[in-house]
JSON list of C-alpha atoms in Angstrom, two decimals:
[
{"chain": "A", "resi": 1, "resn": "UNK", "atom": "CA", "xyz": [69.25, 23.55, 77.58]},
{"chain": "A", "resi": 2, "resn": "UNK", "atom": "CA", "xyz": [70.89, 26.17, 75.74]},
{"chain": "A", "resi": 3, "resn": "UNK", "atom": "CA", "xyz": [68.41, 28.96, 76.66]},
{"chain": "A", "resi": 4, "resn": "UNK", "atom": "CA", "xyz": [69.06, 28.01, 80.18]},
{"chain": "A", "resi": 5, "resn": "UNK", "atom": "CA", "xyz": [72.86, 28.18, 79.46]},
{"chain": "A", "resi": 6, "resn": "UNK", "atom": "CA", "xyz": [72.01, 31.63, 77.75]},
{"chain": "A", "resi": 7, "resn": "UNK", "atom": "CA", "xyz": [70.49, 32.65, 80.97]},
{"chain": "A", "resi": 8, "resn": "UNK", "atom": "CA", "xyz": [72.98, 31.54, 83.12]},
{"chain": "A", "resi": 9, "resn": "UNK", "atom": "CA", "xyz": [75.90, 33.39, 81.28]},
{"chain": "A", "resi": 10, "resn": "UNK", "atom": "CA", "xyz": [73.79, 36.77, 81.15]},
{"chain": "A", "resi": 11, "resn": "UNK", "atom": "CA", "xyz": [73.32, 36.44, 84.61]},
{"chain": "A", "resi": 12, "resn": "UNK", "atom": "CA", "xyz": [76.73, 35.77, 85.41]},
{"chain": "A", "resi": 13, "resn": "UNK", "atom": "CA", "xyz": [77.78, 38.66, 83.35]},
{"chain": "A", "resi": 14, "resn": "UNK", "atom": "CA", "xyz": [75.38, 40.71, 85.11]},
{"chain": "A", "resi": 15, "resn": "UNK", "atom": "CA", "xyz": [76.67, 39.71, 88.35]},
{"chain": "A", "resi": 16, "resn": "UNK", "atom": "CA", "xyz": [80.51, 40.68, 87.39]},
{"chain": "A", "resi": 17, "resn": "UNK", "atom": "CA", "xyz": [79.20, 44.32, 86.24]},
{"chain": "A", "resi": 18, "resn": "UNK", "atom": "CA", "xyz": [77.28, 45.08, 89.44]},
{"chain": "A", "resi": 19, "resn": "UNK", "atom": "CA", "xyz": [80.52, 43.57, 91.31]},
{"chain": "A", "resi": 20, "resn": "UNK", "atom": "CA", "xyz": [82.49, 46.02, 89.79]},
{"chain": "A", "resi": 21, "resn": "UNK", "atom": "CA", "xyz": [80.23, 48.96, 89.89]},
{"chain": "A", "resi": 22, "resn": "UNK", "atom": "CA", "xyz": [80.12, 48.54, 93.78]},
{"chain": "A", "resi": 23, "resn": "UNK", "atom": "CA", "xyz": [84.12, 48.20, 94.00]},
{"chain": "A", "resi": 24, "resn": "UNK", "atom": "CA", "xyz": [84.14, 51.21, 91.89]},
{"chain": "A", "resi": 25, "resn": "UNK", "atom": "CA", "xyz": [81.87, 53.35, 93.75]},
{"chain": "A", "resi": 26, "resn": "UNK", "atom": "CA", "xyz": [83.15, 51.54, 97.49]},
{"chain": "A", "resi": 27, "resn": "UNK", "atom": "CA", "xyz": [86.70, 53.46, 96.45]},
{"chain": "A", "resi": 28, "resn": "UNK", "atom": "CA", "xyz": [84.74, 56.75, 96.29]},
{"chain": "A", "resi": 29, "resn": "UNK", "atom": "CA", "xyz": [83.14, 56.33, 98.93]},
{"chain": "A", "resi": 30, "resn": "UNK", "atom": "CA", "xyz": [85.34, 58.72, 101.36]},
{"chain": "A", "resi": 31, "resn": "UNK", "atom": "CA", "xyz": [85.47, 61.45, 98.57]},
{"chain": "A", "resi": 32, "resn": "UNK", "atom": "CA", "xyz": [83.31, 64.55, 98.89]},
{"chain": "A", "resi": 33, "resn": "UNK", "atom": "CA", "xyz": [82.40, 64.78, 95.07]},
{"chain": "A", "resi": 34, "resn": "UNK", "atom": "CA", "xyz": [81.68, 61.62, 92.97]},
{"chain": "A", "resi": 35, "resn": "UNK", "atom": "CA", "xyz": [82.59, 62.49, 89.07]},
{"chain": "A", "resi": 36, "resn": "UNK", "atom": "CA", "xyz": [81.25, 60.05, 86.31]},
{"chain": "A", "resi": 37, "resn": "UNK", "atom": "CA", "xyz": [83.74, 58.25, 84.81]},
{"chain": "A", "resi": 38, "resn": "UNK", "atom": "CA", "xyz": [83.75, 55.56, 82.04]},
{"chain": "A", "resi": 39, "resn": "UNK", "atom": "CA", "xyz": [84.88, 52.05, 82.32]},
{"chain": "A", "resi": 40, "resn": "UNK", "atom": "CA", "xyz": [88.00, 52.50, 80.22]},
{"chain": "A", "resi": 41, "resn": "UNK", "atom": "CA", "xyz": [88.97, 55.74, 82.09]},
{"chain": "A", "resi": 42, "resn": "UNK", "atom": "CA", "xyz": [90.87, 55.98, 85.43]},
{"chain": "A", "resi": 43, "resn": "UNK", "atom": "CA", "xyz": [88.16, 57.20, 88.06]},
{"chain": "A", "resi": 44, "resn": "UNK", "atom": "CA", "xyz": [90.81, 60.40, 89.27]},
{"chain": "A", "resi": 45, "resn": "UNK", "atom": "CA", "xyz": [89.11, 63.07, 90.97]},
{"chain": "A", "resi": 46, "resn": "UNK", "atom": "CA", "xyz": [89.72, 66.42, 89.99]},
{"chain": "A", "resi": 47, "resn": "UNK", "atom": "CA", "xyz": [88.99, 68.71, 93.35]},
{"chain": "A", "resi": 48, "resn": "UNK", "atom": "CA", "xyz": [88.69, 72.47, 91.81]},
{"chain": "A", "resi": 49, "resn": "UNK", "atom": "CA", "xyz": [90.88, 74.77, 94.05]},
{"chain": "A", "resi": 50, "resn": "UNK", "atom": "CA", "xyz": [87.23, 76.98, 94.15]},
{"chain": "A", "resi": 51, "resn": "UNK", "atom": "CA", "xyz": [85.71, 74.67, 96.17]},
{"chain": "A", "resi": 52, "resn": "UNK", "atom": "CA", "xyz": [88.58, 74.28, 98.67]},
{"chain": "A", "resi": 53, "resn": "UNK", "atom": "CA", "xyz": [88.48, 78.44, 98.99]},
{"chain": "A", "resi": 54, "resn": "UNK", "atom": "CA", "xyz": [84.35, 78.88, 99.48]},
{"chain": "A", "resi": 55, "resn": "UNK", "atom": "CA", "xyz": [83.55, 80.77, 102.90]},
{"chain": "A", "resi": 56, "resn": "UNK", "atom": "CA", "xyz": [80.09, 79.77, 104.32]},
{"chain": "A", "resi": 57, "resn": "UNK", "atom": "CA", "xyz": [80.83, 82.24, 107.75]},
{"chain": "A", "resi": 58, "resn": "UNK", "atom": "CA", "xyz": [80.20, 78.79, 109.50]},
{"chain": "A", "resi": 59, "resn": "UNK", "atom": "CA", "xyz": [82.85, 76.63, 109.01]},
{"chain": "A", "resi": 60, "resn": "UNK", "atom": "CA", "xyz": [86.60, 76.70, 110.22]},
{"chain": "A", "resi": 61, "resn": "UNK", "atom": "CA", "xyz": [89.06, 78.31, 107.99]},
{"chain": "A", "resi": 62, "resn": "UNK", "atom": "CA", "xyz": [92.83, 77.44, 107.64]},
{"chain": "A", "resi": 63, "resn": "UNK", "atom": "CA", "xyz": [94.93, 80.62, 107.78]},
{"chain": "A", "resi": 64, "resn": "UNK", "atom": "CA", "xyz": [95.35, 80.64, 103.88]},
{"chain": "A", "resi": 65, "resn": "UNK", "atom": "CA", "xyz": [91.63, 80.51, 103.40]},
{"chain": "A", "resi": 66, "resn": "UNK", "atom": "CA", "xyz": [91.08, 83.47, 105.78]},
{"chain": "A", "resi": 67, "resn": "UNK", "atom": "CA", "xyz": [93.62, 85.33, 104.00]},
{"chain": "A", "resi": 68, "resn": "UNK", "atom": "CA", "xyz": [91.82, 84.56, 100.91]},
{"chain": "A", "resi": 69, "resn": "UNK", "atom": "CA", "xyz": [87.98, 84.61, 101.99]},
{"chain": "A", "resi": 70, "resn": "UNK", "atom": "CA", "xyz": [88.06, 87.47, 104.54]},
{"chain": "A", "resi": 71, "resn": "UNK", "atom": "CA", "xyz": [91.38, 89.45, 104.65]},
{"chain": "A", "resi": 72, "resn": "UNK", "atom": "CA", "xyz": [91.94, 90.16, 101.07]},
{"chain": "A", "resi": 73, "resn": "UNK", "atom": "CA", "xyz": [88.09, 90.77, 100.16]},
{"chain": "A", "resi": 74, "resn": "UNK", "atom": "CA", "xyz": [87.81, 93.49, 103.21]},
{"chain": "A", "resi": 75, "resn": "UNK", "atom": "CA", "xyz": [91.55, 94.85, 102.04]},
{"chain": "A", "resi": 76, "resn": "UNK", "atom": "CA", "xyz": [89.66, 95.07, 98.26]},
{"chain": "A", "resi": 77, "resn": "UNK", "atom": "CA", "xyz": [86.49, 96.83, 99.46]},
{"chain": "A", "resi": 78, "resn": "UNK", "atom": "CA", "xyz": [88.60, 99.53, 101.30]},
{"chain": "A", "resi": 79, "resn": "UNK", "atom": "CA", "xyz": [90.80, 100.13, 97.85]},
{"chain": "A", "resi": 80, "resn": "UNK", "atom": "CA", "xyz": [87.26, 100.65, 96.27]},
{"chain": "A", "resi": 81, "resn": "UNK", "atom": "CA", "xyz": [86.01, 102.77, 98.77]},
{"chain": "A", "resi": 82, "resn": "UNK", "atom": "CA", "xyz": [88.49, 105.04, 99.28]},
{"chain": "A", "resi": 83, "resn": "UNK", "atom": "CA", "xyz": [88.69, 106.90, 95.91]},
{"chain": "A", "resi": 84, "resn": "UNK", "atom": "CA", "xyz": [84.96, 107.28, 96.13]},
{"chain": "A", "resi": 85, "resn": "UNK", "atom": "CA", "xyz": [85.49, 109.39, 99.55]},
{"chain": "A", "resi": 86, "resn": "UNK", "atom": "CA", "xyz": [88.31, 111.36, 97.82]},
{"chain": "A", "resi": 87, "resn": "UNK", "atom": "CA", "xyz": [86.26, 112.67, 95.06]},
{"chain": "A", "resi": 88, "resn": "UNK", "atom": "CA", "xyz": [83.24, 113.27, 97.14]},
{"chain": "A", "resi": 89, "resn": "UNK", "atom": "CA", "xyz": [85.47, 115.61, 99.74]},
{"chain": "A", "resi": 90, "resn": "UNK", "atom": "CA", "xyz": [86.99, 117.32, 96.61]},
{"chain": "A", "resi": 91, "resn": "UNK", "atom": "CA", "xyz": [83.48, 117.93, 94.98]},
{"chain": "A", "resi": 92, "resn": "UNK", "atom": "CA", "xyz": [82.18, 119.39, 97.79]},
{"chain": "A", "resi": 93, "resn": "UNK", "atom": "CA", "xyz": [85.52, 121.62, 98.77]},
{"chain": "A", "resi": 94, "resn": "UNK", "atom": "CA", "xyz": [85.20, 122.88, 94.88]},
{"chain": "A", "resi": 95, "resn": "UNK", "atom": "CA", "xyz": [81.67, 123.58, 95.52]},
{"chain": "A", "resi": 96, "resn": "UNK", "atom": "CA", "xyz": [82.20, 125.57, 98.26]},
{"chain": "A", "resi": 97, "resn": "UNK", "atom": "CA", "xyz": [84.64, 127.46, 97.12]},
{"chain": "A", "resi": 98, "resn": "UNK", "atom": "CA", "xyz": [82.87, 128.62, 93.84]},
{"chain": "A", "resi": 99, "resn": "UNK", "atom": "CA", "xyz": [79.71, 129.27, 96.37]},
{"chain": "A", "resi": 100, "resn": "UNK", "atom": "CA", "xyz": [82.06, 131.53, 98.30]},
{"chain": "A", "resi": 101, "resn": "UNK", "atom": "CA", "xyz": [83.06, 133.31, 95.32]},
{"chain": "A", "resi": 102, "resn": "UNK", "atom": "CA", "xyz": [79.87, 133.81, 93.95]},
{"chain": "A", "resi": 103, "resn": "UNK", "atom": "CA", "xyz": [78.66, 134.94, 97.35]},
{"chain": "A", "resi": 104, "resn": "UNK", "atom": "CA", "xyz": [81.62, 137.95, 96.81]},
{"chain": "A", "resi": 105, "resn": "UNK", "atom": "CA", "xyz": [80.34, 138.93, 93.17]},
{"chain": "A", "resi": 106, "resn": "UNK", "atom": "CA", "xyz": [76.33, 138.97, 94.51]},
{"chain": "A", "resi": 107, "resn": "UNK", "atom": "CA", "xyz": [77.93, 141.40, 97.16]},
{"chain": "A", "resi": 108, "resn": "UNK", "atom": "CA", "xyz": [79.04, 143.61, 94.84]},
{"chain": "A", "resi": 109, "resn": "UNK", "atom": "CA", "xyz": [76.00, 143.74, 92.91]},
{"chain": "A", "resi": 110, "resn": "UNK", "atom": "CA", "xyz": [73.75, 144.52, 96.31]},
{"chain": "A", "resi": 111, "resn": "UNK", "atom": "CA", "xyz": [71.97, 140.87, 95.92]},
{"chain": "A", "resi": 112, "resn": "UNK", "atom": "CA", "xyz": [71.74, 140.34, 99.60]},
{"chain": "A", "resi": 113, "resn": "UNK", "atom": "CA", "xyz": [69.21, 137.98, 99.15]},
{"chain": "A", "resi": 114, "resn": "UNK", "atom": "CA", "xyz": [71.01, 135.51, 97.04]},
{"chain": "A", "resi": 115, "resn": "UNK", "atom": "CA", "xyz": [73.92, 135.83, 99.00]},
{"chain": "A", "resi": 116, "resn": "UNK", "atom": "CA", "xyz": [71.93, 134.13, 102.05]},
{"chain": "A", "resi": 117, "resn": "UNK", "atom": "CA", "xyz": [70.95, 131.70, 99.83]},
{"chain": "A", "resi": 118, "resn": "UNK", "atom": "CA", "xyz": [74.59, 131.09, 98.35]},
{"chain": "A", "resi": 119, "resn": "UNK", "atom": "CA", "xyz": [75.78, 130.67, 101.81]},
{"chain": "A", "resi": 120, "resn": "UNK", "atom": "CA", "xyz": [72.82, 128.93, 102.99]},
{"chain": "A", "resi": 121, "resn": "UNK", "atom": "CA", "xyz": [73.83, 126.01, 100.14]},
{"chain": "A", "resi": 122, "resn": "UNK", "atom": "CA", "xyz": [77.39, 126.03, 101.37]},
{"chain": "A", "resi": 123, "resn": "UNK", "atom": "CA", "xyz": [77.05, 125.16, 105.01]},
{"chain": "A", "resi": 124, "resn": "UNK", "atom": "CA", "xyz": [74.34, 122.49, 103.89]},
{"chain": "A", "resi": 125, "resn": "UNK", "atom": "CA", "xyz": [76.98, 121.13, 101.92]},
{"chain": "A", "resi": 126, "resn": "UNK", "atom": "CA", "xyz": [79.64, 121.17, 104.77]},
{"chain": "A", "resi": 127, "resn": "UNK", "atom": "CA", "xyz": [77.16, 119.92, 107.23]},
{"chain": "A", "resi": 128, "resn": "UNK", "atom": "CA", "xyz": [76.59, 116.96, 104.82]},
{"chain": "A", "resi": 129, "resn": "UNK", "atom": "CA", "xyz": [79.99, 116.15, 104.67]},
{"chain": "A", "resi": 130, "resn": "UNK", "atom": "CA", "xyz": [80.55, 116.24, 108.31]},
{"chain": "A", "resi": 131, "resn": "UNK", "atom": "CA", "xyz": [77.37, 114.36, 108.66]},
{"chain": "A", "resi": 132, "resn": "UNK", "atom": "CA", "xyz": [78.73, 111.28, 106.86]},
{"chain": "A", "resi": 133, "resn": "UNK", "atom": "CA", "xyz": [81.76, 111.80, 108.30]},
{"chain": "A", "resi": 134, "resn": "UNK", "atom": "CA", "xyz": [83.82, 111.41, 105.27]},
{"chain": "A", "resi": 135, "resn": "UNK", "atom": "CA", "xyz": [87.29, 112.77, 106.01]},
{"chain": "A", "resi": 136, "resn": "UNK", "atom": "CA", "xyz": [87.39, 110.38, 109.06]},
{"chain": "A", "resi": 137, "resn": "UNK", "atom": "CA", "xyz": [86.02, 107.77, 107.00]},
{"chain": "A", "resi": 138, "resn": "UNK", "atom": "CA", "xyz": [88.78, 108.37, 104.33]},
{"chain": "A", "resi": 139, "resn": "UNK", "atom": "CA", "xyz": [91.36, 107.83, 107.17]},
{"chain": "A", "resi": 140, "resn": "UNK", "atom": "CA", "xyz": [90.15, 104.58, 108.59]},
{"chain": "A", "resi": 141, "resn": "UNK", "atom": "CA", "xyz": [90.01, 102.97, 104.97]},
{"chain": "A", "resi": 142, "resn": "UNK", "atom": "CA", "xyz": [93.39, 104.25, 104.23]},
{"chain": "A", "resi": 143, "resn": "UNK", "atom": "CA", "xyz": [94.38, 103.26, 107.60]},
{"chain": "A", "resi": 144, "resn": "UNK", "atom": "CA", "xyz": [92.68, 99.62, 107.26]},
{"chain": "A", "resi": 145, "resn": "UNK", "atom": "CA", "xyz": [94.80, 99.24, 103.96]},
{"chain": "A", "resi": 146, "resn": "UNK", "atom": "CA", "xyz": [97.61, 100.14, 105.23]},
{"chain": "A", "resi": 147, "resn": "UNK", "atom": "CA", "xyz": [97.35, 97.64, 108.15]},
{"chain": "A", "resi": 148, "resn": "UNK", "atom": "CA", "xyz": [96.07, 94.68, 105.97]},
{"chain": "A", "resi": 149, "resn": "UNK", "atom": "CA", "xyz": [98.67, 94.95, 103.50]},
{"chain": "A", "resi": 150, "resn": "UNK", "atom": "CA", "xyz": [101.49, 94.89, 106.32]},
{"chain": "A", "resi": 151, "resn": "UNK", "atom": "CA", "xyz": [99.67, 91.91, 107.58]},
{"chain": "A", "resi": 152, "resn": "UNK", "atom": "CA", "xyz": [99.74, 90.13, 104.22]},
{"chain": "A", "resi": 153, "resn": "UNK", "atom": "CA", "xyz": [103.37, 91.01, 103.80]},
{"chain": "A", "resi": 154, "resn": "UNK", "atom": "CA", "xyz": [104.26, 89.55, 107.51]},
{"chain": "A", "resi": 155, "resn": "UNK", "atom": "CA", "xyz": [102.28, 86.40, 106.78]},
{"chain": "A", "resi": 156, "resn": "UNK", "atom": "CA", "xyz": [104.07, 85.57, 103.56]},
{"chain": "A", "resi": 157, "resn": "UNK", "atom": "CA", "xyz": [107.26, 86.21, 105.22]},
{"chain": "A", "resi": 158, "resn": "UNK", "atom": "CA", "xyz": [106.34, 83.05, 107.50]},
{"chain": "A", "resi": 159, "resn": "UNK", "atom": "CA", "xyz": [107.26, 79.48, 107.01]},
{"chain": "A", "resi": 160, "resn": "UNK", "atom": "CA", "xyz": [103.91, 77.14, 106.59]},
{"chain": "A", "resi": 161, "resn": "UNK", "atom": "CA", "xyz": [104.11, 75.68, 110.22]},
{"chain": "A", "resi": 162, "resn": "UNK", "atom": "CA", "xyz": [104.72, 79.45, 111.94]},
{"chain": "A", "resi": 163, "resn": "UNK", "atom": "CA", "xyz": [101.86, 80.78, 110.00]},
{"chain": "A", "resi": 164, "resn": "UNK", "atom": "CA", "xyz": [99.31, 77.89, 111.27]},
{"chain": "A", "resi": 165, "resn": "UNK", "atom": "CA", "xyz": [100.39, 78.58, 114.79]},
{"chain": "A", "resi": 166, "resn": "UNK", "atom": "CA", "xyz": [97.61, 79.66, 117.41]},
{"chain": "A", "resi": 167, "resn": "UNK", "atom": "CA", "xyz": [99.33, 82.53, 118.18]},
{"chain": "A", "resi": 168, "resn": "UNK", "atom": "CA", "xyz": [99.61, 84.06, 114.74]},
{"chain": "A", "resi": 169, "resn": "UNK", "atom": "CA", "xyz": [96.03, 82.99, 113.70]},
{"chain": "A", "resi": 170, "resn": "UNK", "atom": "CA", "xyz": [94.71, 85.09, 116.65]},
{"chain": "A", "resi": 171, "resn": "UNK", "atom": "CA", "xyz": [96.89, 88.16, 115.83]},
{"chain": "A", "resi": 172, "resn": "UNK", "atom": "CA", "xyz": [95.80, 87.95, 112.59]},
{"chain": "A", "resi": 173, "resn": "UNK", "atom": "CA", "xyz": [92.35, 87.75, 113.12]},
{"chain": "A", "resi": 174, "resn": "UNK", "atom": "CA", "xyz": [92.46, 90.87, 115.69]},
{"chain": "A", "resi": 175, "resn": "UNK", "atom": "CA", "xyz": [94.43, 92.65, 113.34]},
{"chain": "A", "resi": 176, "resn": "UNK", "atom": "CA", "xyz": [91.95, 91.91, 110.12]},
{"chain": "A", "resi": 177, "resn": "UNK", "atom": "CA", "xyz": [88.97, 93.03, 112.42]},
{"chain": "A", "resi": 178, "resn": "UNK", "atom": "CA", "xyz": [90.01, 95.86, 114.57]},
{"chain": "A", "resi": 179, "resn": "UNK", "atom": "CA", "xyz": [91.05, 97.34, 110.88]},
{"chain": "A", "resi": 180, "resn": "UNK", "atom": "CA", "xyz": [87.39, 96.79, 109.47]},
{"chain": "A", "resi": 181, "resn": "UNK", "atom": "CA", "xyz": [85.72, 97.96, 112.91]},
{"chain": "A", "resi": 182, "resn": "UNK", "atom": "CA", "xyz": [87.66, 101.08, 112.89]},
{"chain": "A", "resi": 183, "resn": "UNK", "atom": "CA", "xyz": [86.13, 102.03, 109.70]},
{"chain": "A", "resi": 184, "resn": "UNK", "atom": "CA", "xyz": [82.69, 101.42, 111.04]},
{"chain": "A", "resi": 185, "resn": "UNK", "atom": "CA", "xyz": [83.46, 102.97, 114.12]},
{"chain": "A", "resi": 186, "resn": "UNK", "atom": "CA", "xyz": [84.51, 106.38, 112.66]},
{"chain": "A", "resi": 187, "resn": "UNK", "atom": "CA", "xyz": [81.20, 106.41, 110.78]},
{"chain": "A", "resi": 188, "resn": "UNK", "atom": "CA", "xyz": [78.71, 105.51, 113.60]},
{"chain": "A", "resi": 189, "resn": "UNK", "atom": "CA", "xyz": [80.97, 107.40, 116.16]},
{"chain": "A", "resi": 190, "resn": "UNK", "atom": "CA", "xyz": [80.50, 104.48, 118.44]},
{"chain": "A", "resi": 191, "resn": "UNK", "atom": "CA", "xyz": [83.17, 102.54, 120.12]},
{"chain": "A", "resi": 192, "resn": "UNK", "atom": "CA", "xyz": [83.21, 99.02, 119.25]},
{"chain": "A", "resi": 193, "resn": "UNK", "atom": "CA", "xyz": [84.90, 97.33, 122.08]},
{"chain": "A", "resi": 194, "resn": "UNK", "atom": "CA", "xyz": [86.82, 94.53, 121.81]},
{"chain": "A", "resi": 195, "resn": "UNK", "atom": "CA", "xyz": [87.85, 93.54, 125.39]},
{"chain": "A", "resi": 196, "resn": "UNK", "atom": "CA", "xyz": [86.27, 89.98, 124.74]},
{"chain": "A", "resi": 197, "resn": "UNK", "atom": "CA", "xyz": [88.97, 89.13, 122.12]},
{"chain": "A", "resi": 198, "resn": "UNK", "atom": "CA", "xyz": [91.72, 90.85, 124.02]},
{"chain": "A", "resi": 199, "resn": "UNK", "atom": "CA", "xyz": [90.96, 88.68, 126.86]},
{"chain": "A", "resi": 200, "resn": "UNK", "atom": "CA", "xyz": [90.45, 85.28, 125.15]},
{"chain": "A", "resi": 201, "resn": "UNK", "atom": "CA", "xyz": [94.09, 86.58, 123.44]},
{"chain": "A", "resi": 202, "resn": "UNK", "atom": "CA", "xyz": [95.69, 86.90, 126.77]},
{"chain": "A", "resi": 203, "resn": "UNK", "atom": "CA", "xyz": [94.01, 83.38, 127.91]},
{"chain": "A", "resi": 204, "resn": "UNK", "atom": "CA", "xyz": [95.56, 81.49, 124.95]},
{"chain": "A", "resi": 205, "resn": "UNK", "atom": "CA", "xyz": [99.08, 83.23, 125.40]},
{"chain": "A", "resi": 206, "resn": "UNK", "atom": "CA", "xyz": [98.86, 82.06, 129.25]},
{"chain": "A", "resi": 207, "resn": "UNK", "atom": "CA", "xyz": [97.56, 78.34, 128.45]},
{"chain": "A", "resi": 208, "resn": "UNK", "atom": "CA", "xyz": [100.59, 78.05, 125.47]},
{"chain": "A", "resi": 209, "resn": "UNK", "atom": "CA", "xyz": [103.13, 79.75, 128.41]},
{"chain": "A", "resi": 210, "resn": "UNK", "atom": "CA", "xyz": [101.75, 76.83, 131.01]},
{"chain": "A", "resi": 211, "resn": "UNK", "atom": "CA", "xyz": [102.36, 73.94, 128.33]}
]
């Protein structure tokens, strides 16, 4: 009888523990992440802000997430790229001036063969600069930085409700993509049409006006 009572008591305790565990896990069923906790601790879930800012390029983003995950990195990329183009253009111009001066010196010493070689190197440098469209790409990145900075200031000046309207979100996406596509267009010399986006924006504006 004593052993039966002990067995019954142990079974009751196990059932109570299992019931308590099921209740705790049921309270966490609607959460996207499960954090282990002890019995004496309050089961509070601490969601990391970085998880909310992740962009998998497929899921929908709020306007704040779009600013952090798309617009911000694109602006920083242009800020990193623009100085590189500045130095490349400066180096090419300086080397071109040196070669021009060297050609004049070689002419004084009647070294016409070396003059031809110097002019050939100079022409090759300027040809590479023109082929890579360094000046045009630099101007495009500077324009993108200016547009994205102005857009960020404009969005920060709006209220939360106004910022999340469909018109503002559409304007943000179109401005950001146009600024980035312009940098690519200047490099490839291929016009990237945005007629589809423009038509979608006009359709959205028309639908909002009808409402």
